[in-house]
Amino acid sequence: LSFEDRFAMLVDRQWTFKEDRRMTRLLRTAKLRDSACIENIDFKTPRTLDKSLVVRLTCSDWIKKAQNVIILGPTGVGKTYLACAIANSACRNSYSAMFKRAPRLYQEIAIARADGSYPKLMNKLSKIKVLIIDDFCIAPMSDPERRDLLEVLEDRQSISSTIIATQVPIENWIEHIGDPTLADAILDRLVHNAHKIKLKGESMRKIHSSLTKSDNSGK
């Protein structure tokens, strides 16, 4: 090989090494659940999962446009796994991501407000390109929680993307959020530009548990 070829190979290896380190760091910071990835999503089990939409979401155009994703469905149908798999794909495309359960997010914001780190936390949340809020509307929201969530979404609007995973249909969100005025503002920032995925069917945990038991009994 010529010097130029060897030098090009060295540069390519260095670039690959840096990209691998960057992706590892992004995935570690994201704290995604279940080591979820698009390649392992179960498209065979009937649950009205639109494969073409999921594939489009791996291309990250929706992130560039600061669009959102809303994943709806009953307990155990795979909402959290799907949300984390989409975020995993975003990390592999060099976008930052973060997983938060809604109750824990509200708790962290309340603690930050009390200890003086509120501006720092809000700034951090605004810069995450893909923020997952899991178990959204799992319980009625308090007034501070409503206002804090609106602040988070306001800071992120037109800049970053949010993935919502919830059991609660969108038409019932206002009831769970509580204050109609704040609820309208929250929905306006989440819903109007969102890709919606409505999952149905049996619990994936039960299905996989039954398959495991069946496999074991056949041994």
PDB file of C-alpha atoms in Angstrom:
ATOM      1  CA  LEU A   1       0.000   0.000   0.000  1.00  0.00           C
ATOM      2  CA  SER A   2       1.117   3.535  -0.727  1.00  0.00           C
ATOM      3  CA  PHE A   3       1.645   6.069   2.035  1.00  0.00           C
ATOM      4  CA  GLU A   4      -1.572   7.823   1.003  1.00  0.00           C
ATOM      5  CA  ASP A   5      -3.568   4.566   1.269  1.00  0.00           C
ATOM      6  CA  ARG A   6      -2.090   3.717   4.674  1.00  0.00           C
ATOM      7  CA  PHE A   7      -2.783   7.237   5.904  1.00  0.00           C
ATOM      8  CA  ALA A   8      -6.393   7.055   4.656  1.00  0.00           C
ATOM      9  CA  MET A   9      -6.881   3.725   6.450  1.00  0.00           C
ATOM     10  CA  LEU A  10      -5.475   5.194   9.660  1.00  0.00           C
ATOM     11  CA  VAL A  11      -7.799   8.196   9.457  1.00  0.00           C
ATOM     12  CA  ASP A  12     -10.764   5.911   8.752  1.00  0.00           C
ATOM     13  CA  ARG A  13      -9.969   3.710  11.762  1.00  0.00           C
ATOM     14  CA  GLN A  14      -9.577   6.746  14.004  1.00  0.00           C
ATOM     15  CA  TRP A  15     -12.917   8.136  12.823  1.00  0.00           C
ATOM     16  CA  THR A  16     -14.635   4.771  13.393  1.00  0.00           C
ATOM     17  CA  PHE A  17     -13.103   4.522  16.871  1.00  0.00           C
ATOM     18  CA  LYS A  18     -14.347   8.005  17.795  1.00  0.00           C
ATOM     19  CA  GLU A  19     -17.837   7.290  16.441  1.00  0.00           C
ATOM     20  CA  ASP A  20     -18.033   4.018  18.387  1.00  0.00           C
ATOM     21  CA  ARG A  21     -16.992   5.817  21.574  1.00  0.00           C
ATOM     22  CA  ARG A  22     -19.541   8.560  20.930  1.00  0.00           C
ATOM     23  CA  MET A  23     -22.354   6.056  20.371  1.00  0.00           C
ATOM     24  CA  THR A  24     -21.392   4.120  23.509  1.00  0.00           C
ATOM     25  CA  ARG A  25     -21.452   7.346  25.512  1.00  0.00           C
ATOM     26  CA  LEU A  26     -24.833   8.382  24.089  1.00  0.00           C
ATOM     27  CA  LEU A  27     -26.379   4.991  24.887  1.00  0.00           C
ATOM     28  CA  ARG A  28     -24.930   4.998  28.400  1.00  0.00           C
ATOM     29  CA  THR A  29     -26.273   8.491  29.097  1.00  0.00           C
ATOM     30  CA  ALA A  30     -29.698   7.649  27.634  1.00  0.00           C
ATOM     31  CA  LYS A  31     -30.312   4.904  30.235  1.00  0.00           C
ATOM     32  CA  LEU A  32     -32.704   3.078  27.938  1.00  0.00           C
ATOM     33  CA  ARG A  33     -34.639   0.077  29.185  1.00  0.00           C
ATOM     34  CA  ASP A  34     -34.163  -3.546  28.164  1.00  0.00           C
ATOM     35  CA  SER A  35     -31.262  -2.844  25.751  1.00  0.00           C
ATOM     36  CA  ALA A  36     -34.043  -2.380  23.212  1.00  0.00           C
ATOM     37  CA  CYS A  37     -33.208  -2.098  19.512  1.00  0.00           C
ATOM     38  CA  ILE A  38     -35.195  -1.934  16.290  1.00  0.00           C
ATOM     39  CA  GLU A  39     -33.752  -5.232  15.034  1.00  0.00           C
ATOM     40  CA  ASN A  40     -35.338  -7.134  17.940  1.00  0.00           C
ATOM     41  CA  ILE A  41     -38.851  -5.688  17.707  1.00  0.00           C
ATOM     42  CA  ASP A  42     -41.498  -8.397  17.370  1.00  0.00           C
ATOM     43  CA  PHE A  43     -43.576  -7.527  14.298  1.00  0.00           C
ATOM     44  CA  LYS A  44     -45.180 -10.982  14.090  1.00  0.00           C
ATOM     45  CA  THR A  45     -47.344 -10.866  17.210  1.00  0.00           C
ATOM     46  CA  PRO A  46     -50.677  -9.180  16.323  1.00  0.00           C
ATOM     47  CA  ARG A  47     -50.752  -5.761  18.035  1.00  0.00           C
ATOM     48  CA  THR A  48     -51.444  -3.333  15.145  1.00  0.00           C
ATOM     49  CA  LEU A  49     -47.803  -2.243  14.974  1.00  0.00           C
ATOM     50  CA  ASP A  50     -47.121  -0.382  11.716  1.00  0.00           C
ATOM     51  CA  LYS A  51     -43.728  -1.688  10.592  1.00  0.00           C
ATOM     52  CA  SER A  52     -43.368   0.908   7.826  1.00  0.00           C
ATOM     53  CA  LEU A  53     -43.794   3.742  10.342  1.00  0.00           C
ATOM     54  CA  VAL A  54     -41.260   2.207  12.734  1.00  0.00           C
ATOM     55  CA  VAL A  55     -38.767   1.854   9.880  1.00  0.00           C
ATOM     56  CA  ARG A  56     -39.309   5.507   8.911  1.00  0.00           C
ATOM     57  CA  LEU A  57     -38.620   6.547  12.495  1.00  0.00           C
ATOM     58  CA  THR A  58     -35.185   4.911  12.311  1.00  0.00           C
ATOM     59  CA  CYS A  59     -34.181   7.396   9.599  1.00  0.00           C
ATOM     60  CA  SER A  60     -34.259  10.290  12.100  1.00  0.00           C
ATOM     61  CA  ASP A  61     -35.931  12.781   9.744  1.00  0.00           C
ATOM     62  CA  TRP A  62     -38.561  13.285  12.446  1.00  0.00           C
ATOM     63  CA  ILE A  63     -35.817  14.358  14.858  1.00  0.00           C
ATOM     64  CA  LYS A  64     -34.440  16.884  12.369  1.00  0.00           C
ATOM     65  CA  LYS A  65     -37.969  18.319  12.110  1.00  0.00           C
ATOM     66  CA  ALA A  66     -38.416  18.290  15.927  1.00  0.00           C
ATOM     67  CA  GLN A  67     -41.473  16.055  15.642  1.00  0.00           C
ATOM     68  CA  ASN A  68     -42.785  13.849  18.449  1.00  0.00           C
ATOM     69  CA  VAL A  69     -43.882  10.228  18.795  1.00  0.00           C
ATOM     70  CA  ILE A  70     -46.856   9.115  20.891  1.00  0.00           C
ATOM     71  CA  ILE A  71     -47.138   5.401  21.691  1.00  0.00           C
ATOM     72  CA  LEU A  72     -50.477   4.304  23.119  1.00  0.00           C
ATOM     73  CA  GLY A  73     -51.683   0.941  24.383  1.00  0.00           C
ATOM     74  CA  PRO A  74     -52.547  -1.227  27.386  1.00  0.00           C
ATOM     75  CA  THR A  75     -50.098  -2.546  29.960  1.00  0.00           C
ATOM     76  CA  GLY A  76     -47.482  -4.992  28.697  1.00  0.00           C
ATOM     77  CA  VAL A  77     -48.091  -4.500  24.984  1.00  0.00           C
ATOM     78  CA  GLY A  78     -44.566  -3.194  24.384  1.00  0.00           C
ATOM     79  CA  LYS A  79     -44.795   0.602  24.563  1.00  0.00           C
ATOM     80  CA  THR A  80     -41.650   1.119  26.638  1.00  0.00           C
ATOM     81  CA  TYR A  81     -39.602  -1.328  24.561  1.00  0.00           C
ATOM     82  CA  LEU A  82     -40.672   0.345  21.315  1.00  0.00           C
ATOM     83  CA  ALA A  83     -39.916   3.828  22.670  1.00  0.00           C
ATOM     84  CA  CYS A  84     -36.455   2.732  23.795  1.00  0.00           C
ATOM     85  CA  ALA A  85     -35.784   0.951  20.498  1.00  0.00           C
ATOM     86  CA  ILE A  86     -36.580   4.146  18.575  1.00  0.00           C
ATOM     87  CA  ALA A  87     -34.328   6.138  20.917  1.00  0.00           C
ATOM     88  CA  ASN A  88     -31.593   3.514  20.527  1.00  0.00           C
ATOM     89  CA  SER A  89     -31.746   4.087  16.774  1.00  0.00           C
ATOM     90  CA  ALA A  90     -31.467   7.837  17.375  1.00  0.00           C
ATOM     91  CA  CYS A  91     -28.310   7.317  19.454  1.00  0.00           C
ATOM     92  CA  ARG A  92     -26.837   5.184  16.690  1.00  0.00           C
ATOM     93  CA  ASN A  93     -27.492   8.142  14.384  1.00  0.00           C
ATOM     94  CA  SER A  94     -25.521  10.382  16.784  1.00  0.00           C
ATOM     95  CA  TYR A  95     -28.487  12.019  18.535  1.00  0.00           C
ATOM     96  CA  SER A  96     -28.670  12.292  22.315  1.00  0.00           C
ATOM     97  CA  ALA A  97     -31.563  10.586  24.108  1.00  0.00           C
ATOM     98  CA  MET A  98     -32.844  10.122  27.643  1.00  0.00           C
ATOM     99  CA  PHE A  99     -35.411   7.816  29.246  1.00  0.00           C
ATOM    100  CA  LYS A 100     -37.572   9.111  32.099  1.00  0.00           C
ATOM    101  CA  ARG A 101     -40.676   7.736  33.776  1.00  0.00           C
ATOM    102  CA  ALA A 102     -43.088  10.633  34.236  1.00  0.00           C
ATOM    103  CA  PRO A 103     -43.333  10.315  38.061  1.00  0.00           C
ATOM    104  CA  ARG A 104     -39.536  10.265  38.397  1.00  0.00           C
ATOM    105  CA  LEU A 105     -39.144  13.226  36.028  1.00  0.00           C
ATOM    106  CA  TYR A 106     -41.554  15.335  38.090  1.00  0.00           C
ATOM    107  CA  GLN A 107     -39.778  14.267  41.278  1.00  0.00           C
ATOM    108  CA  GLU A 108     -36.353  15.215  39.914  1.00  0.00           C
ATOM    109  CA  ILE A 109     -37.622  18.629  38.833  1.00  0.00           C
ATOM    110  CA  ALA A 110     -39.158  19.234  42.280  1.00  0.00           C
ATOM    111  CA  ILE A 111     -35.879  18.303  43.983  1.00  0.00           C
ATOM    112  CA  ALA A 112     -33.929  20.549  41.598  1.00  0.00           C
ATOM    113  CA  ARG A 113     -36.235  23.449  42.379  1.00  0.00           C
ATOM    114  CA  ALA A 114     -35.644  22.916  46.107  1.00  0.00           C
ATOM    115  CA  ASP A 115     -31.848  22.590  45.965  1.00  0.00           C
ATOM    116  CA  GLY A 116     -31.221  25.381  43.477  1.00  0.00           C
ATOM    117  CA  SER A 117     -30.243  23.221  40.499  1.00  0.00           C
ATOM    118  CA  TYR A 118     -33.513  23.859  38.619  1.00  0.00           C
ATOM    119  CA  PRO A 119     -32.008  26.055  35.843  1.00  0.00           C
ATOM    120  CA  LYS A 120     -29.245  23.517  35.235  1.00  0.00           C
ATOM    121  CA  LEU A 121     -31.691  20.583  34.999  1.00  0.00           C
ATOM    122  CA  MET A 122     -34.099  22.436  32.716  1.00  0.00           C
ATOM    123  CA  ASN A 123     -31.224  23.442  30.452  1.00  0.00           C
ATOM    124  CA  LYS A 124     -30.087  19.808  30.319  1.00  0.00           C
ATOM    125  CA  LEU A 125     -33.591  18.575  29.460  1.00  0.00           C
ATOM    126  CA  SER A 126     -33.958  21.184  26.727  1.00  0.00           C
ATOM    127  CA  LYS A 127     -30.813  19.969  24.964  1.00  0.00           C
ATOM    128  CA  ILE A 128     -31.666  16.247  24.855  1.00  0.00           C
ATOM    129  CA  LYS A 129     -32.648  15.589  21.239  1.00  0.00           C
ATOM    130  CA  VAL A 130     -34.986  12.675  22.072  1.00  0.00           C
ATOM    131  CA  LEU A 131     -36.645  12.673  25.503  1.00  0.00           C
ATOM    132  CA  ILE A 132     -38.770   9.641  26.398  1.00  0.00           C
ATOM    133  CA  ILE A 133     -41.508  10.269  28.970  1.00  0.00           C
ATOM    134  CA  ASP A 134     -42.853   6.852  29.958  1.00  0.00           C
ATOM    135  CA  ASP A 135     -46.024   6.182  31.985  1.00  0.00           C
ATOM    136  CA  PHE A 136     -47.391   9.592  31.010  1.00  0.00           C
ATOM    137  CA  CYS A 137     -50.706  10.389  32.763  1.00  0.00           C
ATOM    138  CA  ILE A 138     -50.365   7.249  34.890  1.00  0.00           C
ATOM    139  CA  ALA A 139     -51.777   9.330  37.772  1.00  0.00           C
ATOM    140  CA  PRO A 140     -53.515  12.716  38.106  1.00  0.00           C
ATOM    141  CA  MET A 141     -50.983  15.544  37.936  1.00  0.00           C
ATOM    142  CA  SER A 142     -50.463  18.161  40.625  1.00  0.00           C
ATOM    143  CA  ASP A 143     -50.310  21.847  39.726  1.00  0.00           C
ATOM    144  CA  PRO A 144     -46.489  22.019  40.075  1.00  0.00           C
ATOM    145  CA  GLU A 145     -46.156  18.920  37.867  1.00  0.00           C
ATOM    146  CA  ARG A 146     -48.377  20.450  35.177  1.00  0.00           C
ATOM    147  CA  ARG A 147     -46.432  23.680  35.158  1.00  0.00           C
ATOM    148  CA  ASP A 148     -43.041  21.968  35.200  1.00  0.00           C
ATOM    149  CA  LEU A 149     -44.006  19.700  32.296  1.00  0.00           C
ATOM    150  CA  LEU A 150     -45.197  22.684  30.281  1.00  0.00           C
ATOM    151  CA  GLU A 151     -41.875  24.431  30.928  1.00  0.00           C
ATOM    152  CA  VAL A 152     -39.955  21.371  29.729  1.00  0.00           C
ATOM    153  CA  LEU A 153     -42.041  21.114  26.557  1.00  0.00           C
ATOM    154  CA  GLU A 154     -41.883  24.863  25.915  1.00  0.00           C
ATOM    155  CA  ASP A 155     -38.077  24.805  26.108  1.00  0.00           C
ATOM    156  CA  ARG A 156     -37.956  21.877  23.682  1.00  0.00           C
ATOM    157  CA  GLN A 157     -40.556  23.057  21.172  1.00  0.00           C
ATOM    158  CA  SER A 158     -39.287  23.301  17.580  1.00  0.00           C
ATOM    159  CA  ILE A 159     -35.830  22.224  18.791  1.00  0.00           C
ATOM    160  CA  SER A 160     -36.056  18.659  20.091  1.00  0.00           C
ATOM    161  CA  SER A 161     -38.304  15.604  19.930  1.00  0.00           C
ATOM    162  CA  THR A 162     -40.292  13.902  22.673  1.00  0.00           C
ATOM    163  CA  ILE A 163     -41.539  10.315  22.807  1.00  0.00           C
ATOM    164  CA  ILE A 164     -44.601   9.751  24.994  1.00  0.00           C
ATOM    165  CA  ALA A 165     -45.564   6.231  26.110  1.00  0.00           C
ATOM    166  CA  THR A 166     -48.912   5.941  27.855  1.00  0.00           C
ATOM    167  CA  GLN A 167     -51.892   3.720  28.584  1.00  0.00           C
ATOM    168  CA  VAL A 168     -54.233   6.709  28.474  1.00  0.00           C
ATOM    169  CA  PRO A 169     -55.946   7.668  25.182  1.00  0.00           C
ATOM    170  CA  ILE A 170     -55.169  11.203  24.031  1.00  0.00           C
ATOM    171  CA  GLU A 171     -58.809  12.254  24.430  1.00  0.00           C
ATOM    172  CA  ASN A 172     -58.516  11.539  28.177  1.00  0.00           C
ATOM    173  CA  TRP A 173     -55.287  13.462  28.775  1.00  0.00           C
ATOM    174  CA  ILE A 174     -57.018  16.709  29.762  1.00  0.00           C
ATOM    175  CA  GLU A 175     -58.841  14.888  32.555  1.00  0.00           C
ATOM    176  CA  HIS A 176     -55.579  13.422  33.908  1.00  0.00           C
ATOM    177  CA  ILE A 177     -53.580  16.632  33.530  1.00  0.00           C
ATOM    178  CA  GLY A 178     -56.266  18.513  35.416  1.00  0.00           C
ATOM    179  CA  ASP A 179     -56.171  22.201  34.537  1.00  0.00           C
ATOM    180  CA  PRO A 180     -57.908  22.642  31.131  1.00  0.00           C
ATOM    181  CA  THR A 181     -55.844  25.701  30.162  1.00  0.00           C
ATOM    182  CA  LEU A 182     -52.486  24.117  30.978  1.00  0.00           C
ATOM    183  CA  ALA A 183     -53.655  20.816  29.493  1.00  0.00           C
ATOM    184  CA  ASP A 184     -54.470  22.516  26.182  1.00  0.00           C
ATOM    185  CA  ALA A 185     -51.012  24.090  26.129  1.00  0.00           C
ATOM    186  CA  ILE A 186     -49.338  20.748  26.892  1.00  0.00           C
ATOM    187  CA  LEU A 187     -51.341  18.899  24.232  1.00  0.00           C
ATOM    188  CA  ASP A 188     -50.606  21.609  21.671  1.00  0.00           C
ATOM    189  CA  ARG A 189     -46.871  21.058  22.159  1.00  0.00           C
ATOM    190  CA  LEU A 190     -47.073  17.265  22.094  1.00  0.00           C
ATOM    191  CA  VAL A 191     -49.835  16.146  19.763  1.00  0.00           C
ATOM    192  CA  HIS A 192     -50.150  18.361  16.692  1.00  0.00           C
ATOM    193  CA  ASN A 193     -46.839  17.268  15.098  1.00  0.00           C
ATOM    194  CA  ALA A 194     -46.664  13.741  16.516  1.00  0.00           C
ATOM    195  CA  HIS A 195     -46.430  10.345  14.854  1.00  0.00           C
ATOM    196  CA  LYS A 196     -49.005   8.193  16.661  1.00  0.00           C
ATOM    197  CA  ILE A 197     -48.589   4.465  17.271  1.00  0.00           C
ATOM    198  CA  LYS A 198     -51.606   2.699  18.793  1.00  0.00           C
ATOM    199  CA  LEU A 199     -50.782  -0.788  20.045  1.00  0.00           C
ATOM    200  CA  LYS A 200     -53.430  -3.373  20.828  1.00  0.00           C
ATOM    201  CA  GLY A 201     -53.478  -7.031  21.795  1.00  0.00           C
ATOM    202  CA  GLU A 202     -52.329  -9.218  24.644  1.00  0.00           C
ATOM    203  CA  SER A 203     -49.472  -8.480  27.015  1.00  0.00           C
ATOM    204  CA  MET A 204     -46.156  -9.320  25.373  1.00  0.00           C
ATOM    205  CA  ARG A 205     -44.883 -10.428  28.781  1.00  0.00           C
ATOM    206  CA  LYS A 206     -47.641 -13.028  29.030  1.00  0.00           C
ATOM    207  CA  ILE A 207     -47.104 -14.193  25.454  1.00  0.00           C
ATOM    208  CA  HIS A 208     -43.342 -14.604  25.872  1.00  0.00           C
ATOM    209  CA  SER A 209     -43.823 -16.220  29.291  1.00  0.00           C
ATOM    210  CA  SER A 210     -46.219 -18.760  27.768  1.00  0.00           C
ATOM    211  CA  LEU A 211     -43.786 -19.498  24.938  1.00  0.00           C
ATOM    212  CA  THR A 212     -40.943 -20.021  27.419  1.00  0.00           C
ATOM    213  CA  LYS A 213     -43.039 -22.415  29.499  1.00  0.00           C
ATOM    214  CA  SER A 214     -44.072 -24.284  26.357  1.00  0.00           C
ATOM    215  CA  ASP A 215     -40.449 -24.592  25.218  1.00  0.00           C
ATOM    216  CA  ASN A 216     -39.360 -25.830  28.638  1.00  0.00           C
ATOM    217  CA  SER A 217     -42.152 -28.401  28.825  1.00  0.00           C
ATOM    218  CA  GLY A 218     -41.104 -29.778  25.461  1.00  0.00           C
ATOM    219  CA  LYS A 219     -37.566 -30.506  26.582  1.00  0.00           C
TER     220      LYS A 219
END
